[in-house]
Amino acid sequence: MPSVFKAMDETEAVIGRCRLKPFKHQLIGIRALVNHPTFALFDEMGVGKTKQVIDAAQVLFNNDIIDRVVVVAPASVRDVWFDEELGELYKHLWRDVHARVTFFHSKQRGWEWGEGEKVLDWVITNYEFIRKGTRLKELYEFITDHTLLVLDESSSIKNYRALQSKAVMKLRKKCARVVLLNGTPITLHPGDMFSQGLIMDPSI
């Protein structure tokens, strides 16, 4: 796949569209996320991993590479993405992007941002919820080859035998792009990275 960011001026154009200007290290991350279909962002906690993903997703959307993003996170982290007033999407969606944000759970709810015919769909769910086959099937039908899969707190899938890891693997096979996010990808020993790497790409 050709590089989307071919020159620094294209990166600078992103800065102009962001409501909160990225730091230099975040621009490096945004460029990497855009230019690599499979990527793990293991920055320390609190330095803006979520912002980098949101900005990169909007670059990919504007270049017609993706039209939806599925975010899988631990239950305790869902609202960090979804919350309509305090969440990361609310803070970092660009003014000129039309986005539709859906909370995929037992009681689905959602909100919209911006206007326009072209819509970037965001689906926020959690590892625990998609363990069940019927829920996974419903989410699976929503995914296309223009879907970016985001696995937040990716150590949640460190055990490849776990139901939630198997569920994520099924989703991954249908997605063209995947991003892993974690400040501490190894919690016990280096083997924690096996399943995470396998889900990114079996060749790893």
CSV table of C-alpha atoms in Angstrom, one decimal:
chain,number,residue,atom,x,y,z
A,1,MET,CA,0.0,0.0,0.0
A,2,PRO,CA,1.5,3.4,-0.9
A,3,SER,CA,2.2,5.9,1.8
A,4,VAL,CA,-0.6,8.3,2.5
A,5,PHE,CA,1.7,10.8,4.1
A,6,LYS,CA,4.2,11.3,1.3
A,7,ALA,CA,5.6,14.6,2.6
A,8,MET,CA,5.8,16.6,5.8
A,9,ASP,CA,3.3,19.2,4.4
A,10,GLU,CA,0.6,16.6,4.4
A,11,THR,CA,1.3,16.0,8.1
A,12,GLU,CA,1.1,19.7,8.6
A,13,ALA,CA,-2.3,19.8,6.9
A,14,VAL,CA,-3.5,17.4,9.6
A,15,ILE,CA,-2.5,19.8,12.3
A,16,GLY,CA,-4.7,22.5,10.8
A,17,ARG,CA,-7.8,20.3,11.1
A,18,CYS,CA,-7.3,19.1,14.6
A,19,ARG,CA,-9.2,20.9,17.3
A,20,LEU,CA,-6.3,20.1,19.7
A,21,LYS,CA,-2.9,20.4,18.1
A,22,PRO,CA,-0.9,17.2,18.2
A,23,PHE,CA,2.5,17.1,19.9
A,24,LYS,CA,5.5,16.1,17.9
A,25,HIS,CA,5.6,12.6,19.2
A,26,GLN,CA,1.8,12.2,18.4
A,27,LEU,CA,2.5,13.3,14.8
A,28,ILE,CA,5.1,10.6,14.5
A,29,GLY,CA,2.5,8.1,15.7
A,30,ILE,CA,-0.2,9.4,13.4
A,31,ARG,CA,2.1,9.0,10.4
A,32,ALA,CA,3.0,5.5,11.4
A,33,LEU,CA,-0.7,4.5,12.0
A,34,VAL,CA,-1.7,5.9,8.6
A,35,ASN,CA,1.1,4.3,6.7
A,36,HIS,CA,1.1,0.8,8.3
A,37,PRO,CA,-2.1,-1.3,8.1
A,38,THR,CA,-0.9,-3.4,11.0
A,39,PHE,CA,0.6,-1.4,14.0
A,40,ALA,CA,1.0,-1.6,17.7
A,41,LEU,CA,1.2,1.7,19.6
A,42,PHE,CA,2.8,1.1,23.0
A,43,ASP,CA,3.3,4.6,24.2
A,44,GLU,CA,3.3,5.3,28.0
A,45,MET,CA,0.0,6.0,29.7
A,46,GLY,CA,-1.3,9.5,29.3
A,47,VAL,CA,0.7,10.6,26.2
A,48,GLY,CA,-2.2,10.5,23.8
A,49,LYS,CA,-2.5,7.0,22.2
A,50,THR,CA,-6.2,7.5,21.7
A,51,LYS,CA,-5.9,10.9,20.1
A,52,GLN,CA,-3.3,9.5,17.6
A,53,VAL,CA,-5.7,6.7,16.6
A,54,ILE,CA,-8.6,9.1,16.2
A,55,ASP,CA,-6.6,11.5,14.0
A,56,ALA,CA,-5.1,8.7,11.9
A,57,ALA,CA,-8.6,7.2,11.4
A,58,GLN,CA,-9.8,10.5,10.0
A,59,VAL,CA,-6.9,10.8,7.7
A,60,LEU,CA,-7.6,7.3,6.4
A,61,PHE,CA,-11.3,8.1,6.1
A,62,ASN,CA,-10.6,11.3,4.1
A,63,ASN,CA,-8.4,9.2,1.8
A,64,ASP,CA,-11.2,6.6,1.2
A,65,ILE,CA,-9.2,3.9,2.9
A,66,ILE,CA,-11.6,3.2,5.7
A,67,ASP,CA,-15.2,4.0,6.4
A,68,ARG,CA,-15.7,2.5,9.9
A,69,VAL,CA,-13.7,1.9,13.0
A,70,VAL,CA,-14.5,-0.9,15.6
A,71,VAL,CA,-13.0,-0.2,19.0
A,72,VAL,CA,-12.8,-3.1,21.4
A,73,ALA,CA,-11.8,-2.2,25.0
A,74,PRO,CA,-12.2,-3.5,28.5
A,75,ALA,CA,-15.6,-2.6,30.0
A,76,SER,CA,-14.0,0.0,32.3
A,77,VAL,CA,-12.5,1.9,29.3
A,78,ARG,CA,-15.5,2.0,26.9
A,79,ASP,CA,-16.7,5.4,28.1
A,80,VAL,CA,-13.3,6.9,27.6
A,81,TRP,CA,-14.0,6.5,23.9
A,82,PHE,CA,-17.8,6.8,23.8
A,83,ASP,CA,-18.9,9.5,26.3
A,84,GLU,CA,-20.7,12.2,24.3
A,85,GLU,CA,-19.5,15.0,26.5
A,86,LEU,CA,-16.2,13.9,28.1
A,87,GLY,CA,-15.0,11.1,25.8
A,88,GLU,CA,-11.9,11.1,23.5
A,89,LEU,CA,-14.0,11.0,20.3
A,90,TYR,CA,-15.9,14.1,21.4
A,91,LYS,CA,-12.6,15.9,22.1
A,92,HIS,CA,-10.8,14.9,18.9
A,93,LEU,CA,-13.2,14.5,16.0
A,94,TRP,CA,-12.5,17.1,13.4
A,95,ARG,CA,-15.0,19.9,12.7
A,96,ASP,CA,-15.4,18.9,9.1
A,97,VAL,CA,-15.9,15.2,9.6
A,98,HIS,CA,-19.4,13.6,9.8
A,99,ALA,CA,-19.1,10.8,12.4
A,100,ARG,CA,-21.7,8.4,13.8
A,101,VAL,CA,-20.7,6.8,17.2
A,102,THR,CA,-22.5,3.7,18.4
A,103,PHE,CA,-22.2,1.9,21.7
A,104,PHE,CA,-22.5,-1.8,20.9
A,105,HIS,CA,-23.9,-3.4,24.0
A,106,SER,CA,-27.1,-4.9,25.4
A,107,LYS,CA,-28.7,-1.5,25.3
A,108,GLN,CA,-27.4,0.2,22.2
A,109,ARG,CA,-27.1,4.0,22.0
A,110,GLY,CA,-25.3,6.5,20.0
A,111,TRP,CA,-24.7,10.1,18.9
A,112,GLU,CA,-23.6,11.9,15.8
A,113,TRP,CA,-21.0,14.6,15.0
A,114,GLY,CA,-20.9,17.0,12.1
A,115,GLU,CA,-22.7,16.8,8.8
A,116,GLY,CA,-22.2,15.5,5.3
A,117,GLU,CA,-23.1,12.6,3.0
A,118,LYS,CA,-19.9,10.7,3.8
A,119,VAL,CA,-20.0,9.2,7.3
A,120,LEU,CA,-17.3,7.7,9.4
A,121,ASP,CA,-18.8,5.0,11.6
A,122,TRP,CA,-17.4,4.3,15.1
A,123,VAL,CA,-18.5,1.3,17.0
A,124,ILE,CA,-17.4,1.0,20.6
A,125,THR,CA,-17.7,-2.3,22.5
A,126,ASN,CA,-15.8,-4.4,25.0
A,127,TYR,CA,-14.0,-7.7,25.1
A,128,GLU,CA,-16.3,-9.3,27.6
A,129,PHE,CA,-19.5,-8.5,25.6
A,130,ILE,CA,-18.4,-10.1,22.3
A,131,ARG,CA,-17.4,-13.4,23.9
A,132,LYS,CA,-21.0,-14.6,23.2
A,133,GLY,CA,-21.5,-16.0,19.7
A,134,THR,CA,-24.6,-14.2,18.8
A,135,ARG,CA,-23.1,-10.8,19.8
A,136,LEU,CA,-19.9,-11.6,17.9
A,137,LYS,CA,-21.9,-12.6,14.8
A,138,GLU,CA,-23.9,-9.3,14.8
A,139,LEU,CA,-20.7,-7.3,15.1
A,140,TYR,CA,-18.9,-9.4,12.5
A,141,GLU,CA,-21.7,-8.6,9.9
A,142,PHE,CA,-20.9,-4.9,10.4
A,143,ILE,CA,-17.3,-5.3,9.4
A,144,THR,CA,-16.0,-4.8,5.9
A,145,ASP,CA,-12.5,-4.7,4.2
A,146,HIS,CA,-12.7,-0.9,4.9
A,147,THR,CA,-12.8,-1.4,8.7
A,148,LEU,CA,-10.1,-0.4,11.1
A,149,LEU,CA,-10.0,-2.6,14.2
A,150,VAL,CA,-8.7,-0.9,17.3
A,151,LEU,CA,-7.8,-3.2,20.3
A,152,ASP,CA,-7.4,-1.0,23.4
A,153,GLU,CA,-5.6,-2.4,26.4
A,154,SER,CA,-4.4,-5.2,24.1
A,155,SER,CA,-3.0,-7.3,27.0
A,156,SER,CA,-6.7,-8.3,27.4
A,157,ILE,CA,-6.0,-10.7,24.5
A,158,LYS,CA,-2.7,-12.0,25.8
A,159,ASN,CA,-4.2,-15.5,26.3
A,160,TYR,CA,-4.8,-16.9,22.8
A,161,ARG,CA,-7.0,-19.7,24.2
A,162,ALA,CA,-9.5,-17.2,25.9
A,163,LEU,CA,-12.9,-16.7,24.3
A,164,GLN,CA,-12.4,-13.0,23.9
A,165,SER,CA,-9.1,-13.6,22.1
A,166,LYS,CA,-10.7,-16.0,19.8
A,167,ALA,CA,-13.6,-13.6,19.2
A,168,VAL,CA,-11.1,-10.8,18.3
A,169,MET,CA,-9.2,-13.1,16.0
A,170,LYS,CA,-12.4,-13.7,14.0
A,171,LEU,CA,-13.0,-10.0,13.7
A,172,ARG,CA,-9.4,-9.4,12.7
A,173,LYS,CA,-9.5,-11.8,9.8
A,174,LYS,CA,-12.2,-9.6,8.2
A,175,CYS,CA,-10.6,-6.2,8.9
A,176,ALA,CA,-8.1,-4.7,6.5
A,177,ARG,CA,-6.3,-2.8,9.3
A,178,VAL,CA,-5.6,-3.3,13.0
A,179,VAL,CA,-4.1,-1.2,15.7
A,180,LEU,CA,-3.1,-2.4,19.2
A,181,LEU,CA,-2.9,0.1,22.0
A,182,ASN,CA,-1.3,-0.5,25.4
A,183,GLY,CA,1.0,1.3,27.8
A,184,THR,CA,2.0,-2.1,29.3
A,185,PRO,CA,1.7,-4.8,26.7
A,186,ILE,CA,3.8,-7.3,28.8
A,187,THR,CA,2.2,-7.8,32.2
A,188,LEU,CA,3.9,-11.0,33.4
A,189,HIS,CA,6.4,-12.3,30.8
A,190,PRO,CA,7.4,-11.9,27.1
A,191,GLY,CA,4.9,-14.7,26.2
A,192,ASP,CA,2.2,-12.1,26.7
A,193,MET,CA,3.1,-10.8,23.3
A,194,PHE,CA,2.5,-14.0,21.4
A,195,SER,CA,-1.3,-13.8,21.1
A,196,GLN,CA,-1.1,-10.0,20.5
A,197,GLY,CA,1.3,-10.5,17.6
A,198,LEU,CA,-0.7,-13.4,16.3
A,199,ILE,CA,-3.8,-11.3,16.1
A,200,MET,CA,-1.9,-8.5,14.3
A,201,ASP,CA,-0.4,-10.9,11.7
A,202,PRO,CA,0.3,-14.6,11.9
A,203,SER,CA,3.7,-14.1,10.2
A,204,ILE,CA,4.8,-12.3,13.4
